[in-house]
PDB file of C-alpha atoms and ligand atoms in Angstrom:
ATOM      1  CA  MET A   1     -69.253   9.085 -89.041  1.00 93.00           C
ATOM      2  CA  ASN A   2     -70.408   5.470 -88.908  1.00 95.00           C
ATOM      3  CA  ILE A   3     -74.305   4.834 -87.457  1.00 97.00           C
ATOM      4  CA  SER A   4     -75.430   1.673 -86.767  1.00 96.00           C
ATOM      5  CA  HIS A   5     -79.120   2.418 -86.672  1.00 97.00           C
ATOM      6  CA  ILE A   6     -81.666   4.958 -85.496  1.00 98.00           C
ATOM      7  CA  GLU A   7     -81.972   5.221 -81.730  1.00 97.00           C
ATOM      8  CA  HIS A   8     -85.092   6.991 -80.875  1.00 97.00           C
ATOM      9  CA  ILE A   9     -87.323   9.170 -82.613  1.00 98.00           C
ATOM     10  CA  GLY A  10     -88.365  12.217 -80.267  1.00 97.00           C
ATOM     11  CA  ILE A  11     -91.701  13.573 -80.038  1.00 98.00           C
ATOM     12  CA  ALA A  12     -93.195  16.270 -78.700  1.00 98.00           C
ATOM     13  CA  VAL A  13     -95.737  16.097 -75.898  1.00 98.00           C
ATOM     14  CA  LYS A  14     -98.371  18.518 -73.869  1.00 97.00           C
ATOM     15  CA  ASN A  15     -99.156  16.352 -71.805  1.00 97.00           C
ATOM     16  CA  LEU A  16     -96.840  12.584 -70.413  1.00 97.00           C
ATOM     17  CA  GLU A  17     -99.241  10.530 -68.805  1.00 96.00           C
ATOM     18  CA  GLU A  18    -102.368  11.531 -71.194  1.00 97.00           C
ATOM     19  CA  SER A  19    -100.159  10.296 -74.000  1.00 98.00           C
ATOM     20  CA  ILE A  20     -98.566   7.027 -72.927  1.00 98.00           C
ATOM     21  CA  LYS A  21    -101.845   5.966 -72.576  1.00 98.00           C
ATOM     22  CA  TYR A  22    -101.814   6.148 -76.241  1.00 97.00           C
ATOM     23  CA  TYR A  23     -98.793   4.378 -76.808  1.00 98.00           C
ATOM     24  CA  GLU A  24     -99.821   1.646 -74.275  1.00 98.00           C
ATOM     25  CA  GLU A  25    -103.678   1.501 -74.910  1.00 98.00           C
ATOM     26  CA  ILE A  26    -104.342   1.607 -78.543  1.00 97.00           C
ATOM     27  CA  LEU A  27    -100.143   0.791 -79.987  1.00 97.00           C
ATOM     28  CA  GLY A  28     -99.577  -1.682 -77.512  1.00 98.00           C
ATOM     29  CA  LEU A  29     -96.387  -0.759 -76.581  1.00 98.00           C
ATOM     30  CA  LYS A  30     -94.569  -0.639 -72.686  1.00 98.00           C
ATOM     31  CA  CYS A  31     -93.434   2.575 -71.183  1.00 98.00           C
ATOM     32  CA  TYR A  32     -90.308   0.794 -69.578  1.00 97.00           C
ATOM     33  CA  ALA A  33     -89.299   4.008 -68.181  1.00 96.00           C
ATOM     34  CA  ILE A  34     -89.624   7.304 -66.839  1.00 96.00           C
ATOM     35  CA  GLU A  35     -87.241   9.617 -66.380  1.00 93.00           C
ATOM     36  CA  GLU A  36     -86.776  13.617 -65.924  1.00 93.00           C
ATOM     37  CA  VAL A  37     -83.717  15.316 -67.536  1.00 88.00           C
ATOM     38  CA  LYS A  38     -83.144  18.205 -65.218  1.00 88.00           C
ATOM     39  CA  ASP A  39     -80.296  20.320 -67.693  1.00 83.00           C
ATOM     40  CA  GLN A  40     -82.609  20.207 -70.329  1.00 87.00           C
ATOM     41  CA  LYS A  41     -86.209  20.530 -68.464  1.00 94.00           C
ATOM     42  CA  VAL A  42     -87.928  17.820 -69.793  1.00 95.00           C
ATOM     43  CA  LYS A  43     -89.344  14.655 -69.025  1.00 96.00           C
ATOM     44  CA  THR A  44     -89.011  11.874 -70.640  1.00 96.00           C
ATOM     45  CA  ALA A  45     -91.476   7.709 -71.246  1.00 97.00           C
ATOM     46  CA  PHE A  46     -89.742   5.971 -73.310  1.00 97.00           C
ATOM     47  CA  PHE A  47     -91.062   2.458 -75.346  1.00 98.00           C
ATOM     48  CA  LYS A  48     -89.235   0.030 -76.892  1.00 97.00           C
ATOM     49  CA  VAL A  49     -89.532  -0.744 -80.699  1.00 97.00           C
ATOM     50  CA  GLY A  50     -87.344  -3.474 -82.211  1.00 96.00           C
ATOM     51  CA  GLN A  51     -84.040  -1.446 -81.547  1.00 94.00           C
ATOM     52  CA  THR A  52     -85.616   1.379 -81.963  1.00 97.00           C
ATOM     53  CA  LYS A  53     -87.481   3.890 -78.951  1.00 97.00           C
ATOM     54  CA  ILE A  54     -89.398   6.224 -78.696  1.00 98.00           C
ATOM     55  CA  GLU A  55     -88.818   9.355 -77.238  1.00 97.00           C
ATOM     56  CA  LEU A  56     -91.613  11.320 -75.950  1.00 98.00           C
ATOM     57  CA  LEU A  57     -90.532  15.245 -74.124  1.00 97.00           C
ATOM     58  CA  GLU A  58     -92.685  16.841 -72.095  1.00 98.00           C
ATOM     59  CA  ALA A  59     -91.547  20.393 -71.133  1.00 97.00           C
ATOM     60  CA  THR A  60     -91.177  20.562 -66.708  1.00 97.00           C
ATOM     61  CA  SER A  61     -90.490  24.257 -68.020  1.00 95.00           C
ATOM     62  CA  GLU A  62     -92.189  27.067 -69.625  1.00 94.00           C
ATOM     63  CA  GLU A  63     -88.018  28.324 -70.363  1.00 94.00           C
ATOM     64  CA  SER A  64     -87.784  24.499 -72.255  1.00 95.00           C
ATOM     65  CA  THR A  65     -86.965  23.666 -75.778  1.00 93.00           C
ATOM     66  CA  ILE A  66     -90.056  21.531 -75.943  1.00 97.00           C
ATOM     67  CA  ALA A  67     -92.257  24.208 -74.711  1.00 97.00           C
ATOM     68  CA  ALA A  68     -90.781  26.680 -77.869  1.00 96.00           C
ATOM     69  CA  PHE A  69     -91.371  23.810 -80.234  1.00 96.00           C
ATOM     70  CA  ILE A  70     -94.659  22.993 -79.405  1.00 97.00           C
ATOM     71  CA  GLU A  71     -95.573  26.765 -78.976  1.00 96.00           C
ATOM     72  CA  LYS A  72     -94.863  27.184 -82.032  1.00 95.00           C
ATOM     73  CA  ARG A  73     -94.934  24.433 -84.318  1.00 94.00           C
ATOM     74  CA  GLY A  74     -97.983  21.668 -82.159  1.00 97.00           C
ATOM     75  CA  GLU A  75     -96.814  18.316 -80.330  1.00 98.00           C
ATOM     76  CA  GLY A  76     -95.728  15.781 -82.931  1.00 98.00           C
ATOM     77  CA  ILE A  77     -92.375  14.761 -84.619  1.00 97.00           C
ATOM     78  CA  HIS A  78     -89.211  16.868 -82.295  1.00 97.00           C
ATOM     79  CA  HIS A  79     -85.861  15.086 -83.207  1.00 97.00           C
ATOM     80  CA  ILE A  80     -84.807  11.659 -84.996  1.00 98.00           C
ATOM     81  CA  ALA A  81     -81.453  11.050 -83.175  1.00 97.00           C
ATOM     82  CA  TYR A  82     -78.671   8.201 -84.833  1.00 98.00           C
ATOM     83  CA  CYS A  83     -76.491   5.816 -82.922  1.00 97.00           C
ATOM     84  CA  VAL A  84     -72.883   6.204 -83.830  1.00 97.00           C
ATOM     85  CA  ASP A  85     -70.107   4.857 -82.510  1.00 95.00           C
ATOM     86  CA  ASP A  86     -68.116   7.955 -81.280  1.00 96.00           C
ATOM     87  CA  VAL A  87     -70.166  11.265 -80.674  1.00 97.00           C
ATOM     88  CA  ALA A  88     -67.245  13.807 -80.289  1.00 96.00           C
ATOM     89  CA  LYS A  89     -65.974  12.594 -83.419  1.00 96.00           C
ATOM     90  CA  SER A  90     -68.835  12.592 -85.297  1.00 97.00           C
ATOM     91  CA  LEU A  91     -69.422  16.117 -84.363  1.00 97.00           C
ATOM     92  CA  GLY A  92     -66.038  17.535 -86.061  1.00 96.00           C
ATOM     93  CA  GLU A  93     -66.347  15.405 -88.872  1.00 97.00           C
ATOM     94  CA  ALA A  94     -69.741  17.545 -89.591  1.00 97.00           C
ATOM     95  CA  GLU A  95     -68.901  20.316 -88.912  1.00 97.00           C
ATOM     96  CA  GLY A  96     -65.288  19.813 -90.956  1.00 97.00           C
ATOM     97  CA  LYS A  97     -67.752  19.957 -94.112  1.00 97.00           C
ATOM     98  CA  GLY A  98     -69.625  22.398 -92.767  1.00 97.00           C
ATOM     99  CA  VAL A  99     -72.335  21.736 -89.792  1.00 97.00           C
ATOM    100  CA  ARG A 100     -73.855  24.049 -87.408  1.00 97.00           C
ATOM    101  CA  LEU A 101     -74.084  22.418 -84.175  1.00 97.00           C
ATOM    102  CA  ILE A 102     -75.999  23.103 -81.369  1.00 96.00           C
ATOM    103  CA  ASP A 103     -73.730  21.215 -78.975  1.00 95.00           C
ATOM    104  CA  LYS A 104     -69.998  21.778 -79.703  1.00 94.00           C
ATOM    105  CA  ALA A 105     -69.023  18.522 -77.328  1.00 95.00           C
ATOM    106  CA  PRO A 106     -70.906  15.104 -75.966  1.00 95.00           C
ATOM    107  CA  ARG A 107     -73.347  15.825 -73.436  1.00 91.00           C
ATOM    108  CA  ASN A 108     -75.153  13.229 -71.136  1.00 88.00           C
ATOM    109  CA  GLY A 109     -78.735  12.494 -72.186  1.00 84.00           C
ATOM    110  CA  ALA A 110     -81.303  10.821 -71.060  1.00 82.00           C
ATOM    111  CA  GLU A 111     -80.086   6.962 -70.209  1.00 82.00           C
ATOM    112  CA  GLY A 112     -76.579   7.868 -69.576  1.00 85.00           C
ATOM    113  CA  LEU A 113     -76.311   8.239 -73.074  1.00 91.00           C
ATOM    114  CA  HIS A 114     -73.554  11.174 -74.915  1.00 94.00           C
ATOM    115  CA  ILE A 115     -75.991  12.780 -76.835  1.00 95.00           C
ATOM    116  CA  ALA A 116     -75.363  15.612 -79.058  1.00 96.00           C
ATOM    117  CA  PHE A 117     -77.661  17.337 -81.564  1.00 96.00           C
ATOM    118  CA  LEU A 118     -77.142  18.826 -84.913  1.00 97.00           C
ATOM    119  CA  HIS A 119     -78.702  22.526 -86.254  1.00 96.00           C
ATOM    120  CA  PRO A 120     -82.223  22.011 -88.180  1.00 94.00           C
ATOM    121  CA  LYS A 121     -80.756  24.684 -90.336  1.00 95.00           C
ATOM    122  CA  SER A 122     -77.905  21.781 -91.449  1.00 96.00           C
ATOM    123  CA  THR A 123     -79.825  19.056 -91.919  1.00 95.00           C
ATOM    124  CA  GLY A 124     -82.858  19.517 -94.248  1.00 95.00           C
ATOM    125  CA  GLY A 125     -84.558  20.994 -91.522  1.00 94.00           C
ATOM    126  CA  VAL A 126     -84.394  18.069 -89.578  1.00 95.00           C
ATOM    127  CA  LEU A 127     -83.452  18.407 -85.726  1.00 96.00           C
ATOM    128  CA  THR A 128     -80.534  15.544 -85.694  1.00 97.00           C
ATOM    129  CA  GLU A 129     -79.225  14.164 -82.736  1.00 97.00           C
ATOM    130  CA  LEU A 130     -75.951  11.696 -82.275  1.00 97.00           C
ATOM    131  CA  CYS A 131     -75.529   9.343 -79.368  1.00 96.00           C
ATOM    132  CA  GLU A 132     -73.745   7.039 -77.853  1.00 96.00           C
ATOM    133  CA  TYR A 133     -74.027   4.452 -75.417  1.00 92.00           C
ATOM    134  CA  PRO A 134     -72.126   4.787 -72.699  1.00 85.00           C
ATOM    135  CA  GLU A 135     -68.770   2.055 -72.071  1.00 77.00           C
ATOM    136  CA  LYS A 136     -70.525  -0.967 -71.070  1.00 61.00           C
TER     137      LYS A 136
HETATM  138 ZN1  LIG B   1     -83.426  12.567 -77.814  1.00 60.26          ZN
END
């Protein structure tokens, strides 16, 4: 696969508003977007740090994977997202090398990105997201 950079780091939080305060008031970053991703049952807040973003994730339902993550491991880093030129092709390559996939095909994520997750069992315990910018 062809990775250009870390697109974002996903961080699971209990309360988006409270967490935004830390990033803005202590780190001096600016939240430039808040977006609900309905099919993932999360609300997200984004900060830019150079080319990379911080994505805060708050569960909007008990059934959200973010709620389950916090229940099990508490707040903290949830996933790393790498920017690739072709998610579908990268998934195929990874699967061909025996990597377990969470998503067999790309789906729509926040900010209109095409995204897919690799299973942490195959990635050394780090939930790994591949994402691709939509065609401009
Ligand atoms: Zn993400």
